[in-house]
Amino acid sequence: MKNQVQLIGNIGIDPEITNFESGAKKVRFTLATNERYVGKDGKRTDKTFWHNIHAWGPTANYIAKSGKKGTQMAITGKLVTRKYLSRKGESKSFTSIEVKNAVALS
């Protein structure tokens, strides 16, 4: 089985760039995707899903230069889940998408 995600959506916040002492670069942002359907009552309904996204290296550089809030972007990547302890000592998990390829569409 392969861990692969493909999405087309709009960037929800300006990408946040982190530069590390090693020279590595990471970019984080949210991506909104929409689903449109017709309900039982015949009304058209839009549902928005928010995805946490991050990218490294050349892909991060491309997104930092090409993306801003509202930009439509196509991404391909993989799901990554990280576990951590909350301030209250509770075990939590956080799932995001690590981008391998990105193309700005607007």
mmCIF file of C-alpha atoms in Angstrom, residues 4 10 22 27-28 36-37 39 43 50 54 59-60 63 65 69 71-72 74-77 80 91 94-95 106:
data_model
loop_
_atom_site.group_PDB
_atom_site.id
_atom_site.type_symbol
_atom_site.label_atom_id
_atom_site.label_comp_id
_atom_site.label_asym_id
_atom_site.label_seq_id
_atom_site.Cartn_x
_atom_site.Cartn_y
_atom_site.Cartn_z
ATOM 1 C CA GLN A 4 -0.076 9.257 -1.173
ATOM 2 C CA ASN A 10 -6.814 27.284 -1.845
ATOM 3 C CA SER A 22 21.617 23.803 9.021
ATOM 4 C CA VAL A 27 7.097 26.026 5.059
ATOM 5 C CA ARG A 28 3.715 25.484 6.769
ATOM 6 C CA ARG A 36 -20.256 20.360 -3.406
ATOM 7 C CA TYR A 37 -23.328 18.184 -3.276
ATOM 8 C CA GLY A 39 -28.944 17.475 -0.403
ATOM 9 C CA LYS A 43 -30.383 22.500 -2.220
ATOM 10 C CA TRP A 50 -9.074 22.272 6.127
ATOM 11 C CA HIS A 54 4.171 21.375 5.376
ATOM 12 C CA THR A 59 9.409 22.405 -2.576
ATOM 13 C CA ALA A 60 9.271 24.768 0.421
ATOM 14 C CA ILE A 63 5.657 27.379 -2.218
ATOM 15 C CA LYS A 65 7.708 32.172 -3.678
ATOM 16 C CA LYS A 69 -3.390 33.306 1.017
ATOM 17 C CA THR A 71 -3.636 30.957 -4.194
ATOM 18 C CA GLN A 72 -5.079 27.811 -5.732
ATOM 19 C CA ALA A 74 -2.280 21.374 -6.496
ATOM 20 C CA ILE A 75 -0.175 19.260 -4.158
ATOM 21 C CA THR A 76 1.006 15.670 -3.961
ATOM 22 C CA GLY A 77 2.437 14.297 -0.751
ATOM 23 C CA VAL A 80 2.348 12.207 8.491
ATOM 24 C CA SER A 91 -1.114 11.928 24.715
ATOM 25 C CA PHE A 94 -1.470 15.686 14.916
ATOM 26 C CA THR A 95 -1.835 14.680 11.259
ATOM 27 C CA SER A 106 -3.722 30.809 -9.876
#
